[in-house]
């Protein structure tokens, strides 16, 4: 939250959010999981923790999935 000083100007500038580009990550399933981060800046800060918790859980689940192995499952 940006605080106002006595002159009604922002005490600190609002940081620039990085822009994501589809394909930056290289894994479509991970890109789908992190897609909600693009709209995070528009959500109230009080809701950010829930978004990050869901993101964490989804990434953990994705990492724990059995991935096909390059050596045929040996």
CSV table of N, CA and C in Angstrom, one decimal:
chain,number,residue,atom,x,y,z
A,1,UNK,N,0.8,-1.2,0.0
A,1,UNK,CA,0.0,0.0,0.0
A,1,UNK,C,0.9,1.2,0.0
A,2,UNK,N,0.6,2.2,-0.8
A,2,UNK,CA,1.3,3.4,-0.9
A,2,UNK,C,0.8,4.4,0.1
A,3,UNK,N,1.7,5.0,0.9
A,3,UNK,CA,1.2,6.0,1.9
A,3,UNK,C,1.4,7.4,1.2
A,4,UNK,N,0.6,8.3,1.7
A,4,UNK,CA,0.7,9.6,1.2
A,4,UNK,C,1.4,10.5,2.2
A,5,UNK,N,2.2,11.4,1.7
A,5,UNK,CA,2.8,12.3,2.6
A,5,UNK,C,1.9,13.5,2.8
A,6,UNK,N,2.4,14.6,3.5
A,6,UNK,CA,1.6,15.7,3.7
A,6,UNK,C,1.1,16.5,2.5
A,7,UNK,N,1.9,16.3,1.4
A,7,UNK,CA,1.6,17.0,0.2
A,7,UNK,C,0.7,16.1,-0.8
A,8,UNK,N,0.3,15.0,-0.2
A,8,UNK,CA,-0.6,14.1,-1.0
A,8,UNK,C,0.1,13.5,-2.2
A,9,UNK,N,1.4,13.3,-2.0
A,9,UNK,CA,2.2,12.6,-3.1
A,9,UNK,C,2.6,11.2,-2.5
A,10,UNK,N,2.8,10.3,-3.3
A,10,UNK,CA,3.2,8.9,-2.8
A,10,UNK,C,4.5,9.1,-2.1
A,11,UNK,N,4.6,8.5,-0.9
A,11,UNK,CA,5.9,8.5,-0.2
A,11,UNK,C,7.0,7.7,-0.9
A,12,UNK,N,6.5,6.6,-1.6
A,12,UNK,CA,7.4,5.8,-2.3
A,12,UNK,C,6.8,5.5,-3.7
A,13,UNK,N,7.6,5.4,-4.7
A,13,UNK,CA,7.0,5.1,-6.0
A,13,UNK,C,6.5,3.7,-6.0
A,14,UNK,N,5.5,3.4,-6.8
A,14,UNK,CA,5.0,2.1,-7.0
A,14,UNK,C,6.0,1.3,-7.9
A,15,UNK,N,6.4,0.1,-7.4
A,15,UNK,CA,7.4,-0.6,-8.2
A,15,UNK,C,6.8,-1.1,-9.5
A,16,UNK,N,7.6,-1.2,-10.5
A,16,UNK,CA,7.1,-1.8,-11.8
A,16,UNK,C,7.0,-3.3,-11.7
A,17,UNK,N,6.0,-3.9,-12.1
A,17,UNK,CA,5.8,-5.3,-12.1
A,17,UNK,C,6.4,-5.9,-13.4
A,18,UNK,N,7.1,-7.0,-13.3
A,18,UNK,CA,7.7,-7.5,-14.5
A,18,UNK,C,6.6,-8.1,-15.4
A,19,UNK,N,6.8,-7.9,-16.7
A,19,UNK,CA,5.8,-8.5,-17.6
A,19,UNK,C,6.3,-9.9,-18.1
A,20,UNK,N,5.3,-10.8,-18.1
A,20,UNK,CA,5.7,-12.1,-18.6
A,20,UNK,C,5.3,-12.3,-20.0
A,21,UNK,N,6.0,-13.1,-20.7
A,21,UNK,CA,5.7,-13.4,-22.1
A,21,UNK,C,5.5,-14.9,-22.2
A,22,UNK,N,4.4,-15.3,-22.8
A,22,UNK,CA,4.2,-16.8,-23.0
A,22,UNK,C,5.4,-17.4,-23.6
A,23,UNK,N,5.8,-18.5,-23.1
A,23,UNK,CA,7.0,-19.2,-23.6
A,23,UNK,C,8.3,-18.9,-22.8
A,24,UNK,N,8.3,-17.9,-21.9
A,24,UNK,CA,9.5,-17.6,-21.2
A,24,UNK,C,10.0,-18.7,-20.3
A,25,UNK,N,9.0,-19.5,-19.8
A,25,UNK,CA,9.4,-20.6,-18.8
A,25,UNK,C,9.8,-21.8,-19.6
A,26,UNK,N,9.2,-22.1,-20.7
A,26,UNK,CA,9.5,-23.3,-21.5
A,26,UNK,C,8.7,-24.5,-21.2
A,27,UNK,N,8.0,-24.6,-20.1
A,27,UNK,CA,7.2,-25.7,-19.8
A,27,UNK,C,5.7,-25.2,-19.7
A,28,UNK,N,4.9,-25.7,-20.7
A,28,UNK,CA,3.5,-25.2,-20.7
A,28,UNK,C,2.7,-25.5,-19.4
A,29,UNK,N,3.0,-26.6,-18.8
A,29,UNK,CA,2.2,-26.9,-17.5
A,29,UNK,C,2.6,-25.9,-16.4
A,30,UNK,N,3.9,-25.5,-16.3
A,30,UNK,CA,4.3,-24.6,-15.3
A,30,UNK,C,3.8,-23.2,-15.7
A,31,UNK,N,3.8,-22.8,-17.0
A,31,UNK,CA,3.3,-21.5,-17.4
A,31,UNK,C,1.8,-21.4,-17.0
A,32,UNK,N,1.1,-22.5,-17.1
A,32,UNK,CA,-0.4,-22.4,-16.8
A,32,UNK,C,-0.5,-22.2,-15.3
A,33,UNK,N,0.4,-22.8,-14.5
A,33,UNK,CA,0.3,-22.7,-13.0
A,33,UNK,C,0.6,-21.3,-12.6
A,34,UNK,N,1.6,-20.6,-13.2
A,34,UNK,CA,2.0,-19.3,-12.8
A,34,UNK,C,1.3,-18.2,-13.4
A,35,UNK,N,0.4,-18.5,-14.4
A,35,UNK,CA,-0.4,-17.5,-15.1
A,35,UNK,C,-1.2,-16.5,-14.2
A,36,UNK,N,-1.7,-17.0,-13.0
A,36,UNK,CA,-2.4,-16.0,-12.1
A,36,UNK,C,-1.5,-14.9,-11.6
A,37,UNK,N,-0.2,-15.1,-11.7
A,37,UNK,CA,0.7,-14.0,-11.2
A,37,UNK,C,0.5,-12.8,-12.1
A,38,UNK,N,0.1,-12.9,-13.3
A,38,UNK,CA,0.0,-11.8,-14.2
A,38,UNK,C,-1.1,-10.8,-13.7
A,39,UNK,N,-2.1,-11.3,-13.0
A,39,UNK,CA,-3.1,-10.4,-12.5
A,39,UNK,C,-3.0,-10.1,-11.0
A,40,UNK,N,-1.9,-10.5,-10.4
A,40,UNK,CA,-1.7,-10.3,-9.0
A,40,UNK,C,-1.7,-8.8,-8.6
A,41,UNK,N,-1.1,-8.0,-9.5
A,41,UNK,CA,-0.9,-6.5,-9.2
A,41,UNK,C,-2.3,-5.9,-9.0
A,42,UNK,N,-3.3,-6.4,-9.7
A,42,UNK,CA,-4.7,-5.8,-9.6
A,42,UNK,C,-5.5,-6.3,-8.4
A,43,UNK,N,-4.9,-7.2,-7.6
A,43,UNK,CA,-5.7,-7.8,-6.5
A,43,UNK,C,-5.2,-7.1,-5.2
A,44,UNK,N,-6.1,-7.0,-4.2
A,44,UNK,CA,-5.7,-6.4,-3.0
A,44,UNK,C,-4.6,-7.2,-2.3
A,45,UNK,N,-3.7,-6.6,-1.7
A,45,UNK,CA,-2.5,-7.2,-1.0
A,45,UNK,C,-3.0,-8.3,-0.1
A,46,UNK,N,-4.1,-8.1,0.6
A,46,UNK,CA,-4.6,-9.1,1.6
A,46,UNK,C,-4.9,-10.4,0.9
A,47,UNK,N,-5.1,-10.4,-0.4
A,47,UNK,CA,-5.4,-11.7,-1.1
A,47,UNK,C,-4.1,-12.3,-1.7
A,48,UNK,N,-3.0,-11.7,-1.7
A,48,UNK,CA,-1.8,-12.2,-2.3
A,48,UNK,C,-1.3,-13.5,-1.7
A,49,UNK,N,-1.4,-13.6,-0.3
A,49,UNK,CA,-1.0,-14.8,0.3
A,49,UNK,C,-1.7,-16.0,-0.2
A,50,UNK,N,-3.0,-15.9,-0.4
A,50,UNK,CA,-3.8,-17.1,-1.0
A,50,UNK,C,-3.3,-17.5,-2.4
A,51,UNK,N,-3.0,-16.5,-3.2
A,51,UNK,CA,-2.5,-16.7,-4.5
A,51,UNK,C,-1.2,-17.5,-4.5
A,52,UNK,N,-0.3,-17.0,-3.6
A,52,UNK,CA,1.0,-17.6,-3.5
A,52,UNK,C,0.9,-19.0,-2.9
A,53,UNK,N,0.0,-19.2,-2.0
A,53,UNK,CA,-0.2,-20.6,-1.4
A,53,UNK,C,-0.7,-21.5,-2.4
A,54,UNK,N,-1.7,-21.1,-3.3
A,54,UNK,CA,-2.2,-22.0,-4.3
A,54,UNK,C,-1.1,-22.2,-5.4
A,55,UNK,N,-0.3,-21.2,-5.7
A,55,UNK,CA,0.8,-21.4,-6.6
A,55,UNK,C,1.8,-22.4,-6.1
A,56,UNK,N,2.2,-22.3,-4.8
A,56,UNK,CA,3.1,-23.2,-4.2
A,56,UNK,C,2.6,-24.7,-4.3
A,57,UNK,N,1.3,-24.8,-3.9
A,57,UNK,CA,0.8,-26.2,-3.9
A,57,UNK,C,0.7,-26.8,-5.3
A,58,UNK,N,0.3,-26.0,-6.3
A,58,UNK,CA,0.2,-26.5,-7.6
A,58,UNK,C,1.6,-26.8,-8.2
A,59,UNK,N,2.6,-26.0,-7.9
A,59,UNK,CA,4.0,-26.3,-8.4
A,59,UNK,C,4.5,-27.6,-7.7
A,60,UNK,N,4.2,-27.7,-6.4
A,60,UNK,CA,4.7,-28.9,-5.7
A,60,UNK,C,4.0,-30.2,-6.2
A,61,UNK,N,2.7,-30.1,-6.5
A,61,UNK,CA,2.0,-31.2,-7.1
A,61,UNK,C,2.6,-31.6,-8.5
A,62,UNK,N,2.9,-30.6,-9.3
A,62,UNK,CA,3.5,-30.8,-10.6
A,62,UNK,C,4.9,-31.4,-10.5
A,63,UNK,N,5.7,-31.0,-9.5
A,63,UNK,CA,7.0,-31.6,-9.4
A,63,UNK,C,6.9,-33.0,-8.9
A,64,UNK,N,5.9,-33.4,-8.1
A,64,UNK,CA,5.8,-34.7,-7.6
A,64,UNK,C,5.1,-35.7,-8.5
A,65,UNK,N,4.6,-35.2,-9.7
A,65,UNK,CA,4.0,-36.1,-10.7
A,65,UNK,C,5.1,-37.0,-11.3
A,66,UNK,N,4.7,-38.2,-11.6
A,66,UNK,CA,5.7,-39.1,-12.3
A,66,UNK,C,5.9,-38.6,-13.7
A,67,UNK,N,7.1,-38.2,-14.0
A,67,UNK,CA,7.5,-37.8,-15.3
A,67,UNK,C,8.0,-38.9,-16.1
A,68,UNK,N,7.7,-39.0,-17.4
A,68,UNK,CA,8.3,-40.1,-18.2
A,68,UNK,C,9.8,-40.0,-18.2
A,69,UNK,N,10.5,-41.1,-18.0
A,69,UNK,CA,11.9,-41.0,-18.0
A,69,UNK,C,12.5,-41.2,-19.4
A,70,UNK,N,13.7,-40.7,-19.6
A,70,UNK,CA,14.4,-40.7,-20.9
A,70,UNK,C,14.9,-42.2,-21.1
A,71,UNK,N,15.1,-43.0,-20.1
A,71,UNK,CA,15.6,-44.3,-20.3
A,71,UNK,C,14.5,-45.4,-20.3
A,72,UNK,N,13.3,-45.0,-20.6
A,72,UNK,CA,12.2,-46.0,-20.7
A,72,UNK,C,11.6,-46.5,-19.4
A,73,UNK,N,11.9,-45.7,-18.3
A,73,UNK,CA,11.3,-46.1,-17.0
A,73,UNK,C,12.2,-47.0,-16.2
A,74,UNK,N,13.4,-47.2,-16.6
A,74,UNK,CA,14.3,-48.0,-15.8
A,74,UNK,C,14.9,-47.3,-14.6
